[in-house]
XYZ file of N, CA, C and O in Angstrom:
508
model
N 91.870 119.767 79.926
C 92.869 119.802 80.989
C 94.023 118.871 80.625
O 93.820 117.771 80.155
N 95.225 119.312 80.850
C 96.407 118.535 80.520
C 96.625 117.419 81.540
O 96.362 117.583 82.730
N 97.134 116.272 81.055
C 97.439 115.171 81.983
C 98.644 115.494 82.849
O 98.900 114.813 83.835
N 99.399 116.521 82.500
C 100.594 116.874 83.259
C 100.300 117.776 84.443
O 101.153 118.002 85.276
N 99.106 118.302 84.516
C 98.758 119.162 85.636
C 98.316 118.314 86.821
O 97.661 117.286 86.642
N 98.661 118.718 88.034
C 98.219 117.953 89.200
C 96.711 118.058 89.356
O 96.100 119.053 88.984
N 96.138 117.012 89.884
C 94.714 117.049 90.137
C 94.432 116.427 91.487
O 95.198 115.600 91.961
N 93.358 116.834 92.079
C 92.964 116.283 93.363
C 91.451 116.206 93.414
O 90.766 117.172 93.064
N 90.918 115.058 93.813
C 89.470 114.934 93.897
C 88.904 115.619 95.137
O 87.707 115.654 95.329
N 89.779 116.138 95.975
C 89.342 116.714 97.246
C 88.876 118.149 97.087
O 89.363 118.897 96.261
N 87.953 118.499 97.924
C 87.536 119.886 98.099
C 87.630 120.143 99.598
O 87.658 119.193 100.388
N 87.713 121.371 100.020
C 87.800 121.612 101.461
C 86.670 120.963 102.256
O 86.863 120.515 103.378
N 85.501 120.862 101.679
C 84.387 120.244 102.388
C 84.453 118.728 102.423
O 83.896 118.087 103.309
N 85.160 118.115 101.448
C 85.157 116.659 101.328
C 86.371 115.985 101.960
O 86.264 114.892 102.495
N 87.535 116.596 101.902
C 88.754 115.899 102.343
C 89.473 116.558 103.520
O 90.348 115.950 104.112
N 89.154 117.779 103.810
C 89.844 118.488 104.884
C 88.986 118.431 106.142
O 87.806 118.738 106.118
N 89.622 118.004 107.256
C 88.877 117.927 108.509
C 88.573 119.331 109.032
O 89.365 120.243 108.862
N 87.451 119.453 109.667
C 87.110 120.730 110.283
C 88.098 121.035 111.399
O 88.572 120.135 112.092
N 88.413 122.299 111.574
C 89.384 122.707 112.588
C 88.927 122.321 113.989
O 89.747 122.049 114.852
N 87.639 122.268 114.218
C 87.121 121.946 115.534
C 87.057 120.452 115.817
O 86.679 120.035 116.903
N 87.420 119.621 114.851
C 87.365 118.176 115.015
C 88.329 117.732 116.112
O 89.448 118.227 116.220
N 87.889 116.767 116.920
C 88.740 116.272 118.012
C 89.952 115.505 117.504
O 90.961 115.404 118.187
N 89.863 114.963 116.300
C 90.976 114.168 115.774
C 91.915 114.966 114.878
O 92.995 114.485 114.542
N 91.537 116.175 114.467
C 92.331 116.940 113.510
C 93.732 117.255 114.042
O 94.727 116.981 113.363
N 93.843 117.824 115.214
C 95.154 118.213 115.739
C 96.037 117.012 116.059
O 97.204 116.982 115.627
N 95.548 115.997 116.782
C 96.417 114.841 117.037
C 96.875 114.156 115.742
O 98.031 113.752 115.632
N 96.006 114.052 114.765
C 96.381 113.428 113.492
C 97.450 114.266 112.787
O 98.417 113.727 112.249
N 97.306 115.574 112.795
C 98.288 116.455 112.165
C 99.642 116.345 112.861
O 100.688 116.297 112.216
N 99.632 116.280 114.188
C 100.889 116.147 114.949
C 101.557 114.815 114.640
O 102.777 114.758 114.431
N 100.776 113.741 114.590
C 101.338 112.427 114.259
C 101.899 112.395 112.845
O 102.976 111.843 112.614
N 101.194 112.977 111.907
C 101.690 113.021 110.528
C 102.999 113.802 110.450
O 103.950 113.389 109.805
N 103.033 114.959 111.119
C 104.244 115.775 111.124
C 105.410 115.013 111.731
O 106.511 115.004 111.180
N 105.182 114.356 112.863
C 106.245 113.587 113.522
C 106.736 112.449 112.626
O 107.947 112.188 112.540
N 105.814 111.769 111.952
C 106.198 110.667 111.061
C 107.027 111.176 109.893
O 108.047 110.577 109.528
N 106.626 112.290 109.302
C 107.377 112.851 108.174
C 108.765 113.298 108.625
O 109.764 113.030 107.953
N 108.857 113.953 109.781
C 110.163 114.386 110.293
C 111.051 113.171 110.567
O 112.234 113.157 110.198
N 110.517 112.124 111.181
C 111.298 110.911 111.461
C 111.792 110.272 110.165
O 112.969 109.878 110.064
N 110.936 110.177 109.176
C 111.338 109.597 107.894
C 112.395 110.455 107.195
O 113.333 109.931 106.588
N 112.264 111.770 107.285
C 113.266 112.645 106.674
C 114.611 112.514 107.376
O 115.662 112.567 106.730
N 114.596 112.320 108.690
C 115.853 112.106 109.415
C 116.519 110.799 108.981
O 117.741 110.731 108.850
N 115.718 109.778 108.746
C 116.255 108.514 108.222
C 116.879 108.754 106.854
O 117.978 108.279 106.555
N 116.172 109.499 105.996
C 116.691 109.788 104.656
C 118.006 110.558 104.730
O 118.948 110.263 103.988
N 118.094 111.518 105.625
C 119.323 112.296 105.782
C 120.461 111.400 106.254
O 121.594 111.504 105.776
N 120.167 110.476 107.163
C 121.193 109.558 107.651
C 121.700 108.638 106.542
O 122.853 108.212 106.561
N 120.848 108.337 105.571
C 121.232 107.444 104.473
C 121.881 108.166 103.295
O 122.314 107.517 102.341
N 121.979 109.490 103.339
C 122.564 110.254 102.237
C 123.956 109.771 101.816
O 124.244 109.713 100.627
N 124.842 109.423 102.760
C 126.171 108.986 102.330
C 126.161 107.747 101.427
O 127.095 107.523 100.668
N 125.102 106.948 101.484
C 125.021 105.762 100.629
C 124.719 106.127 99.186
O 125.004 105.346 98.272
N 124.110 107.296 98.972
C 123.849 107.796 97.627
C 123.167 106.802 96.729
O 122.148 106.221 97.059
N 123.745 106.576 95.539
C 123.154 105.723 94.526
C 123.274 104.237 94.784
O 122.860 103.432 93.957
N 123.848 103.851 95.915
C 123.978 102.417 96.202
C 122.719 101.809 96.800
O 122.643 100.613 96.994
N 121.735 102.621 97.105
C 120.477 102.114 97.646
C 119.637 101.597 96.473
O 119.437 102.317 95.492
N 119.155 100.366 96.542
C 118.353 99.819 95.433
C 117.119 100.665 95.134
O 116.480 101.208 96.040
N 116.794 100.767 93.859
C 115.671 101.597 93.418
C 114.358 101.170 94.073
O 113.521 102.014 94.409
N 114.160 99.879 94.282
C 112.920 99.404 94.905
C 112.807 99.908 96.340
O 111.716 100.255 96.809
N 113.917 99.980 97.063
C 113.894 100.501 98.435
C 113.532 101.988 98.425
O 112.790 102.460 99.292
N 114.093 102.716 97.466
C 113.784 104.149 97.357
C 112.294 104.324 97.067
O 111.632 105.182 97.654
N 111.739 103.507 96.168
C 110.327 103.591 95.826
C 109.457 103.313 97.051
O 108.523 104.051 97.348
N 109.789 102.272 97.796
C 108.994 101.935 98.989
C 109.114 103.024 100.061
O 108.133 103.381 100.701
N 110.316 103.527 100.256
C 110.517 104.601 101.233
C 109.697 105.826 100.834
O 109.037 106.452 101.671
N 109.740 106.167 99.547
C 109.002 107.336 99.066
C 107.499 107.157 99.251
O 106.802 108.088 99.642
N 106.999 105.961 98.989
C 105.565 105.696 99.210
C 105.210 105.830 100.689
O 104.157 106.354 101.038
N 106.095 105.347 101.551
C 105.865 105.458 102.992
C 105.835 106.920 103.419
O 104.968 107.335 104.198
N 106.759 107.712 102.905
C 106.814 109.131 103.231
C 105.549 109.849 102.765
O 104.951 110.633 103.506
N 105.124 109.545 101.558
C 103.924 110.176 101.011
C 102.693 109.793 101.836
O 101.857 110.637 102.164
N 102.585 108.517 102.196
C 101.445 108.069 103.012
C 101.479 108.713 104.389
O 100.434 109.072 104.942
N 102.667 108.836 104.963
C 102.785 109.461 106.284
C 102.298 110.907 106.246
O 101.746 111.404 107.223
N 102.495 111.559 105.113
C 102.036 112.940 104.963
C 100.539 113.018 104.688
O 99.969 114.108 104.629
N 99.901 111.865 104.506
C 98.464 111.839 104.288
C 98.054 111.978 102.832
O 96.910 112.290 102.536
N 99.003 111.726 101.928
C 98.713 111.846 100.503
C 98.505 110.455 99.925
O 99.270 109.537 100.196
N 97.461 110.315 99.133
C 97.180 109.044 98.480
C 97.637 109.149 97.025
O 97.284 110.097 96.328
N 98.447 108.187 96.588
C 98.957 108.180 95.215
C 97.931 107.508 94.314
O 97.478 106.404 94.594
N 97.578 108.196 93.254
C 96.674 107.634 92.254
C 97.337 107.801 90.893
O 97.670 108.908 90.492
N 97.542 106.697 90.205
C 98.213 106.721 88.913
C 97.162 106.529 87.826
O 96.381 105.591 87.868
N 97.166 107.428 86.857
C 96.292 107.274 85.703
C 97.177 107.189 84.470
O 98.205 107.860 84.393
N 96.812 106.351 83.543
C 97.634 106.162 82.357
C 98.780 105.229 82.671
O 98.867 104.641 83.743
N 99.666 105.072 81.709
C 100.807 104.189 81.927
C 102.028 104.750 81.231
O 101.932 105.453 80.230
N 103.159 104.424 81.780
C 104.438 104.804 81.196
C 105.010 103.588 80.489
O 104.600 102.460 80.771
N 105.944 103.779 79.596
C 106.564 102.630 78.949
C 107.166 101.692 79.991
O 107.767 102.136 80.962
N 106.970 100.401 79.824
C 107.442 99.444 80.824
C 108.938 99.178 80.734
O 109.540 98.694 81.673
N 109.544 99.455 79.602
C 110.978 99.230 79.457
C 111.634 100.499 78.934
O 110.983 101.360 78.359
N 112.922 100.565 79.154
C 113.676 101.701 78.651
C 113.609 102.899 79.577
O 112.847 102.940 80.523
N 114.430 103.854 79.266
C 114.502 105.053 80.080
C 113.448 106.073 79.697
O 112.900 106.055 78.598
N 113.172 106.951 80.619
C 112.201 108.015 80.404
C 112.800 109.293 80.970
O 113.341 109.290 82.069
N 112.724 110.357 80.210
C 113.133 111.664 80.709
C 111.867 112.410 81.089
O 111.003 112.664 80.250
N 111.754 112.730 82.367
C 110.590 113.445 82.870
C 111.053 114.808 83.351
O 111.930 114.897 84.207
N 110.492 115.832 82.781
C 110.838 117.197 83.163
C 109.608 117.791 83.839
O 108.536 117.837 83.249
N 109.771 118.197 85.095
C 108.639 118.730 85.845
C 109.088 119.936 86.652
O 110.146 119.913 87.271
N 108.283 120.958 86.644
C 108.541 122.116 87.487
C 107.894 121.852 88.840
O 106.814 121.286 88.918
N 108.562 122.246 89.901
C 108.039 121.971 91.238
C 106.729 122.695 91.509
O 106.571 123.861 91.175
N 105.846 121.967 92.139
C 104.615 122.566 92.635
C 104.682 122.603 94.155
O 104.232 123.535 94.791
N 105.302 121.573 94.762
C 105.467 121.547 96.214
C 106.664 120.667 96.556
O 107.276 120.057 95.684
N 106.958 120.570 97.833
C 108.065 119.710 98.280
C 107.737 118.244 98.078
O 108.614 117.391 98.088
N 106.464 117.920 97.862
C 106.041 116.523 97.680
C 106.338 115.988 96.282
O 106.220 114.793 96.046
N 106.721 116.843 95.345
C 106.964 116.397 93.975
C 107.992 115.264 93.922
O 107.778 114.259 93.246
N 109.103 115.436 94.600
C 110.179 114.451 94.522
C 109.752 113.110 95.111
O 109.886 112.082 94.440
N 109.218 113.046 96.338
C 108.798 111.730 96.825
C 107.652 111.128 96.019
O 107.590 109.906 95.856
N 106.768 111.954 95.466
C 105.680 111.417 94.643
C 106.217 110.790 93.364
O 105.807 109.690 92.982
N 107.132 111.466 92.701
C 107.723 110.898 91.484
C 108.511 109.636 91.805
O 108.431 108.631 91.097
N 109.278 109.664 92.894
C 110.081 108.499 93.281
C 109.206 107.332 93.738
O 109.609 106.180 93.631
N 108.013 107.619 94.239
C 107.110 106.558 94.679
C 106.506 105.798 93.512
O 106.106 104.655 93.648
N 106.477 106.428 92.363
C 105.843 105.820 91.199
C 106.849 105.119 90.301
O 106.588 104.044 89.786
N 108.008 105.703 90.119
C 108.976 105.163 89.173
C 110.386 105.470 89.663
O 110.643 106.564 90.143
N 111.304 104.514 89.530
C 112.686 104.809 89.917
C 113.199 106.007 89.128
O 112.984 106.100 87.923
N 113.844 106.927 89.827
C 114.298 108.141 89.164
C 115.501 108.724 89.890
O 115.709 108.472 91.072
N 116.246 109.493 89.185
C 117.309 110.306 89.773
C 116.906 111.751 89.547
O 116.523 112.138 88.451
N 116.991 112.552 90.583
C 116.549 113.933 90.505
C 117.742 114.849 90.239
O 118.853 114.581 90.695
N 117.485 115.897 89.522
C 118.476 116.919 89.219
C 118.051 118.198 89.904
O 116.865 118.515 89.935
N 118.998 118.924 90.445
C 118.681 120.195 91.099
C 119.505 121.300 90.452
O 120.625 121.063 89.993
N 118.968 122.489 90.432
C 119.725 123.596 89.867
C 120.884 123.943 90.794
O 120.834 123.720 92.011
N 121.925 124.481 90.226
C 123.162 124.751 90.951
C 122.966 125.705 92.132
O 123.626 125.573 93.155
N 122.033 126.634 92.024
C 121.824 127.632 93.069
C 121.404 127.011 94.404
O 121.596 127.601 95.456
N 120.844 125.820 94.365
C 120.370 125.197 95.599
C 121.531 124.899 96.545
O 121.366 124.914 97.760
N 122.720 124.662 96.027
C 123.883 124.407 96.901
C 124.157 125.569 97.855
O 124.766 125.382 98.889
N 123.695 126.748 97.510
C 123.915 127.936 98.347
C 122.859 128.092 99.433
O 123.001 128.939 100.306
N 121.796 127.323 99.391
C 120.734 127.432 100.386
C 121.225 126.883 101.719
O 121.986 125.919 101.768
N 120.795 127.465 102.845
C 121.308 127.080 104.166
C 121.194 125.576 104.497
O 122.176 124.939 104.761
N 120.046 124.994 104.478
C 119.882 123.589 104.875
C 119.835 122.682 103.649
O 120.549 121.686 103.558
N 119.001 123.047 102.703
C 118.807 122.201 101.512
C 120.106 122.055 100.728
O 120.356 120.995 100.139
N 120.945 123.068 100.735
C 122.206 122.999 99.988
C 123.095 121.864 100.442
O 123.649 121.112 99.627
N 123.234 121.708 101.748
C 124.055 120.605 102.276
C 123.424 119.248 101.966
O 124.131 118.291 101.648
N 122.110 119.172 102.032
C 121.428 117.900 101.733
C 121.591 117.522 100.273
O 121.880 116.367 99.944
N 121.418 118.488 99.377
C 121.538 118.216 97.949
C 122.978 117.839 97.617
O 123.223 116.895 96.862
N 123.943 118.542 98.174
C 125.346 118.222 97.920
C 125.681 116.821 98.442
O 126.382 116.047 97.798
N 125.143 116.473 99.598
C 125.386 115.143 100.160
C 124.770 114.029 99.348
O 125.284 112.916 99.284
N 123.655 114.331 98.683
C 122.980 113.334 97.851
C 123.635 113.184 96.487
O 123.325 112.271 95.755
N 124.531 114.110 96.173
C 125.201 114.031 94.870
C 124.408 114.710 93.805
O 124.527 114.430 92.636
């Protein structure tokens, strides 16, 4: 198995709550509300663009990932100094906050995204 492929130790029986659980729905609603609130904060900060310190972006991204109920696990190590070019194809919307939670990065988007109804304005605003 390649180290570049996503992995998860969870199985539906081990990590996913049963639908009939009393805590499943309230927890899902709280997670959704937290993610929406954090995304609204991120949208409000878009005009600041690259002036936000990388450490703040990393902490914000970790908070967003945790709010969504995802636990970050890092295996291996990246070079501690110098730049790194990381090329990754999207698997989900969590790719960007997960990458930003681990290492300071600037994301590139394909030009076609500017034409998308909501995401286009957000990407253009982020530069």
